[in-house]
Short mmCIF file of C-alpha atoms in Angstrom, two decimals:
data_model
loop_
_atom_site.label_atom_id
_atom_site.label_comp_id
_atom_site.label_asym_id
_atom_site.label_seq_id
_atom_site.Cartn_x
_atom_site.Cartn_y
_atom_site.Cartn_z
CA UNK A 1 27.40 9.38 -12.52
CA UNK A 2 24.43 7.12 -13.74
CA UNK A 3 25.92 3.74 -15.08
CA UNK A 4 23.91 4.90 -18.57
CA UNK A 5 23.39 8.37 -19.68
CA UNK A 6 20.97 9.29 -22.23
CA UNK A 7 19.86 12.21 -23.23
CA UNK A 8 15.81 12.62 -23.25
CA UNK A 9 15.10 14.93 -26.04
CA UNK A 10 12.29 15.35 -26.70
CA UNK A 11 13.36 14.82 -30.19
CA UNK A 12 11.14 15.64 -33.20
CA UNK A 13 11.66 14.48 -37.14
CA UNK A 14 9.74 14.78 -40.00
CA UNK A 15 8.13 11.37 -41.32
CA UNK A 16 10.84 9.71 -43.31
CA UNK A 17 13.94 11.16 -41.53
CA UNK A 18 16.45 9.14 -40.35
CA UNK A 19 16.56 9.11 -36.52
CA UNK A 20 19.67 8.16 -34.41
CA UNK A 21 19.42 8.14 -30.54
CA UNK A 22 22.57 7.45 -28.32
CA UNK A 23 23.41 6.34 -25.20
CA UNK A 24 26.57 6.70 -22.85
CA UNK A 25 27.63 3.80 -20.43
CA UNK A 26 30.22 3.65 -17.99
CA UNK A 27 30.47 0.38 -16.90
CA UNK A 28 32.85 -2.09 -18.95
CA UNK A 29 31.61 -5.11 -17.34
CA UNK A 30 28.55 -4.70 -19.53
CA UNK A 31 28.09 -7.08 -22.37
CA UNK A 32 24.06 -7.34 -23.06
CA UNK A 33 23.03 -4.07 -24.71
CA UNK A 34 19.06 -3.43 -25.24
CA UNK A 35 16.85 -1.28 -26.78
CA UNK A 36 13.06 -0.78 -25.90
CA UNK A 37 10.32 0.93 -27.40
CA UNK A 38 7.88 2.48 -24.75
CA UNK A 39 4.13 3.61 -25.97
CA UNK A 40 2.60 6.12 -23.66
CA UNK A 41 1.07 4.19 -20.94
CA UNK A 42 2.56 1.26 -22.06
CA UNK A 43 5.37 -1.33 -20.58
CA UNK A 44 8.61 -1.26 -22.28
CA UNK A 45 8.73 -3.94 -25.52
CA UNK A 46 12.10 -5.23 -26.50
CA UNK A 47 13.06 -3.98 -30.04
CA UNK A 48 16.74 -4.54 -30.46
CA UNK A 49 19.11 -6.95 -28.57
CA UNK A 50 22.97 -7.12 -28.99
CA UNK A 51 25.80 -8.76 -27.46
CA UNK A 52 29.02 -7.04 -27.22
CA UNK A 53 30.09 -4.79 -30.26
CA UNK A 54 28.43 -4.64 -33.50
CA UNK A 55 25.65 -3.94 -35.60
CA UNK A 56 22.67 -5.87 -36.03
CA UNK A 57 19.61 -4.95 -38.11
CA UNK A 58 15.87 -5.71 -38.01
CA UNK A 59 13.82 -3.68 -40.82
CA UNK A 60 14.44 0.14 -40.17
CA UNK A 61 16.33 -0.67 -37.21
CA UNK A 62 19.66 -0.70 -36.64
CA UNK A 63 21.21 -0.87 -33.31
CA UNK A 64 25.00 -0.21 -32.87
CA UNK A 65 27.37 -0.83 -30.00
CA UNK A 66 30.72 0.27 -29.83
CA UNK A 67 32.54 -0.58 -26.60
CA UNK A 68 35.93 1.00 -26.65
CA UNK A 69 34.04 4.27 -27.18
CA UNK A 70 31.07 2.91 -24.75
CA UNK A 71 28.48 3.73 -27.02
CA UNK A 72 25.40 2.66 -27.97
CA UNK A 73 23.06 3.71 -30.73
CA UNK A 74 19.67 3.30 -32.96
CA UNK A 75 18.87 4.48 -35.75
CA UNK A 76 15.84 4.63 -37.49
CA UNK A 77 15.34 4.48 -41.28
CA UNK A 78 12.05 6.40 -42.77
CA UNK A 79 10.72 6.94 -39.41
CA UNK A 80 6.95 7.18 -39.33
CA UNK A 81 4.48 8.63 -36.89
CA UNK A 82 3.88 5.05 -35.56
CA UNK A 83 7.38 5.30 -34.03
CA UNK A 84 6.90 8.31 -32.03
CA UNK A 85 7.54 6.83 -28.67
CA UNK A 86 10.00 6.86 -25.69
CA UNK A 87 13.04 4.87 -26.56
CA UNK A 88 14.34 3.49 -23.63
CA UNK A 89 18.73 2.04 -24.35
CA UNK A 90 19.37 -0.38 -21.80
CA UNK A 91 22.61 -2.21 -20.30
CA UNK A 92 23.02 -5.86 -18.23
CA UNK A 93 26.41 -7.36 -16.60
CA UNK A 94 24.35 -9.30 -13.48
CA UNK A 95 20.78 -9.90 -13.06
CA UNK A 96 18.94 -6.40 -13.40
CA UNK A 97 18.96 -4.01 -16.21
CA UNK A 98 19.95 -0.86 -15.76
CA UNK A 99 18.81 1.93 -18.07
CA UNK A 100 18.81 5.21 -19.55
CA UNK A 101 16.30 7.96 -18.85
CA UNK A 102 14.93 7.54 -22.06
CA UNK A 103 14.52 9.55 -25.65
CA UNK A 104 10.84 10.76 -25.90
CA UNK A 105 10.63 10.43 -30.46
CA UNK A 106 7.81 12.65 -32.17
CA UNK A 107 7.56 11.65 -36.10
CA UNK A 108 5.06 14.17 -37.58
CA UNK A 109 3.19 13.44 -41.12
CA UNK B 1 -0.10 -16.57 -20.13
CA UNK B 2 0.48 -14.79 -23.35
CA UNK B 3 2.27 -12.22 -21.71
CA UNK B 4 2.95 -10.74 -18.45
CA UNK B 5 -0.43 -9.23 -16.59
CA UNK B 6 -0.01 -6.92 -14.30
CA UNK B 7 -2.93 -5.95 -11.68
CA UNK B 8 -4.56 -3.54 -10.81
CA UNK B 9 -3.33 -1.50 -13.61
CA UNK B 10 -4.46 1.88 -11.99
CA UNK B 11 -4.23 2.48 -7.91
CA UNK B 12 -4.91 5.63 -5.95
CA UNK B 13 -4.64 5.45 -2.07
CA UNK B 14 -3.89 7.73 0.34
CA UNK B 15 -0.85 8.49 1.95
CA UNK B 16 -0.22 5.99 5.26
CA UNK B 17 -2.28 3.44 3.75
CA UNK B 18 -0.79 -0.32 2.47
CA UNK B 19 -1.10 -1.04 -1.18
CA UNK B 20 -0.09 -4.50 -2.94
CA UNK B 21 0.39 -4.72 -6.70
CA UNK B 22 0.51 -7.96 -8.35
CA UNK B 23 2.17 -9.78 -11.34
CA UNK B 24 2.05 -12.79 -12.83
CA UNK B 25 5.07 -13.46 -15.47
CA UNK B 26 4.91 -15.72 -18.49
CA UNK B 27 4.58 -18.91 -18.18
CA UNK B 28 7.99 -21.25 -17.89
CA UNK B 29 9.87 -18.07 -16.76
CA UNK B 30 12.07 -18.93 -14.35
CA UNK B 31 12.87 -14.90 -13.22
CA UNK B 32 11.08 -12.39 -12.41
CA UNK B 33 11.70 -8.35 -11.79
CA UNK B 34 10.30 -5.48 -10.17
CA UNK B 35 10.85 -1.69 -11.40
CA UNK B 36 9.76 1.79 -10.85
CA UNK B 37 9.42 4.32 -13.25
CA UNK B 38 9.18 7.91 -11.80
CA UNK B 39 8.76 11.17 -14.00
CA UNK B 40 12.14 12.14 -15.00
CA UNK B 41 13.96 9.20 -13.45
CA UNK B 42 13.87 6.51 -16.23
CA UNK B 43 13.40 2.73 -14.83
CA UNK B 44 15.05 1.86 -11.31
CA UNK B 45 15.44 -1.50 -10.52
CA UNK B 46 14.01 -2.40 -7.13
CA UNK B 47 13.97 -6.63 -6.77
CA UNK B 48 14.64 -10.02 -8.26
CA UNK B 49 13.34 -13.18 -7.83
CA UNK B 50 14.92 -16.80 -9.49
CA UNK B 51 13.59 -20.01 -8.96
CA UNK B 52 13.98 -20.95 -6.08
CA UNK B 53 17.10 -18.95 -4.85
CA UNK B 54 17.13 -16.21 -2.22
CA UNK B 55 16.12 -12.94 -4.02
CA UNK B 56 18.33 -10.13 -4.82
CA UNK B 57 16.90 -7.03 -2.69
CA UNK B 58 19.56 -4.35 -3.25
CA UNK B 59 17.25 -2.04 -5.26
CA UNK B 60 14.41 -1.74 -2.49
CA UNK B 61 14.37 1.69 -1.64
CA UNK B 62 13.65 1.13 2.08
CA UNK B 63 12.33 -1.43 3.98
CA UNK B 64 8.66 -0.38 3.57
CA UNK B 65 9.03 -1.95 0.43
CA UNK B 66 9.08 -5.97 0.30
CA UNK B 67 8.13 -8.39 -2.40
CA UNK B 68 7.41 -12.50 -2.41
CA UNK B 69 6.77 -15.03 -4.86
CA UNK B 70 5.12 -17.55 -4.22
CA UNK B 71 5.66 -21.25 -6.09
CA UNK B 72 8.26 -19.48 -8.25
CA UNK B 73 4.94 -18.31 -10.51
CA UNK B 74 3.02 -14.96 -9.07
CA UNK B 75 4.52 -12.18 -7.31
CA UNK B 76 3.16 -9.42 -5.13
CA UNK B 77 5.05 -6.05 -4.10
CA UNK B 78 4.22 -4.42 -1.24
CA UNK B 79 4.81 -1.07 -0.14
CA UNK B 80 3.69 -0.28 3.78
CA UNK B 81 2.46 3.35 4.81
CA UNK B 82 2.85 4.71 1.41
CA UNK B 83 4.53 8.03 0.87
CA UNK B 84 4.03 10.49 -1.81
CA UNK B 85 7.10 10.03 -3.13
CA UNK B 86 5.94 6.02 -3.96
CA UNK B 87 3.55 7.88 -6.46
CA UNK B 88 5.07 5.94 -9.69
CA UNK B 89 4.54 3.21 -12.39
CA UNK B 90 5.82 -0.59 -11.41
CA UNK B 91 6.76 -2.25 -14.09
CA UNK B 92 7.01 -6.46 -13.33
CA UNK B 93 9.21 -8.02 -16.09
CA UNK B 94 9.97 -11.96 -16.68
CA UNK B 95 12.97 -13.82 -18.32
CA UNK B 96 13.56 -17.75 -19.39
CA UNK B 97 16.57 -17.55 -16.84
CA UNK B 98 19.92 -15.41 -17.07
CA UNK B 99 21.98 -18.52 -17.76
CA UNK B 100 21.55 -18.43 -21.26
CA UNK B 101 22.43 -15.33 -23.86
CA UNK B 102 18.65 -15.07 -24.88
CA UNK B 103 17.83 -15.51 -20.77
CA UNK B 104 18.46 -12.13 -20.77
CA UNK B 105 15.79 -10.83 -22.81
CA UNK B 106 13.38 -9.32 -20.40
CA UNK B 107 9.53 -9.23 -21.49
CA UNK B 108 7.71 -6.42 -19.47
CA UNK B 109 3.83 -6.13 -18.06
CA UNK B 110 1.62 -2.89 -18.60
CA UNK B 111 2.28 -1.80 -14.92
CA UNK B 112 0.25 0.16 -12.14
CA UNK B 113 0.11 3.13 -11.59
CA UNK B 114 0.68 3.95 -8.50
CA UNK B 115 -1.10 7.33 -7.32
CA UNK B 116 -0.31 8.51 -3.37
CA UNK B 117 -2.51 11.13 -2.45
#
């Protein structure tokens, strides 16, 4: 079993929906929880960070951890076609990150 | 550097052949990381490098692979008689340190794209 599971979608809204994308881990040793936005030939940018469990928001973004349940989530609030993208939910207890397989967004106008 | 470059950005070679990829992180960070990103397979972590401490190799997927660093700034990967199977995008990525709650934050380059013929 991969130390985070996500499930890759592809996942298509209309503009203005909200969008929620999950992730599975397995590891309880994990306390750094990440989320990064990938364009299509692109390198992952950082768009949410949280430590532990919680909520923090950032705009339309809120990112959600809940670790008795080991879950992590985003959502998106009036999602536009400038956030169609590969969301990429990553984990860190150690040096390395270890991620998911990513959620590949569409957010048609 | 503004952020961190990544060189070339596109590389085709045929299979047997050497390749090097290079990176150079932002300046002042202190660690440095090497990934590959395969269709279907999400990010894999391959190497890490901090300061000046021995790096942490246990993602190298065989030892055709090898990275260095050189004055804790650049770093090159290398991969020896490439496979098709190497045919992927490395992604370099940089941190302040991992000492520090916002150390963790990891700022990635463009990559290369790594095409084995």
């Amino acid at each position: 079993q991969k130390e985070v599971e996500q499930d890759p979608g592809p996942l298509s809204v209309p503009e203005g929906a909200i969008v929620s994308l999950n992730c599975t881990y397995s590891n309880s040793a994990f306390q750094y929880f990440m989320w990064y936005r990938q364009y299509s030939r692109k390198g992952p940018e950082l768009l949410m960070y949280t430590y532990s469990s919680g909520n923090k928001e950032d705009g339309r973004f809120t990112a959600q951890v809940d670790k008795s349940s080991k879950y992590i989530s985003l959502f998106i609030r009036d999602s536009q076609p400038s956030d169609s993208a590969t969301y990429l939910c990553a984990s860190q207890a150690g040096t390395a990150l270890i991620f998911g397989k990513g959620t590949t967004l569409s957010v048609s106008s | 550097g503004a952020g961190v470059s990544q060189s070339p950005s596109n590389k085709v070679t045929e299979k047997g052949k050497d390749v090097e990829l290079r990176c150079d992180p932002i300046s002042g960070h202190t660690a440095l990381y090497w990934y590959r990103q395969s269709l279907g397979q999400g990010l894999e972590f391959l190497i890490y490098f901090q300061g000046n401490s021995a790096p942490d190799k246990s993602g190298l997927p065989s030892d055709r692979f090898s990275a260095e660093r050189t004055g804790g700034s650049v770093s090159t990967l290398t991969i020896q008689r490439t496979q098709q199977e190497d045919s992927a995008v490395y992604l370099c990525a940089s941190s302040l340190s991992t000492g520090t709650s916002s150390g963790y934050i990891q700022y990635f380059g463009a990559g290369t794209r790594l095409s084995v013929l």
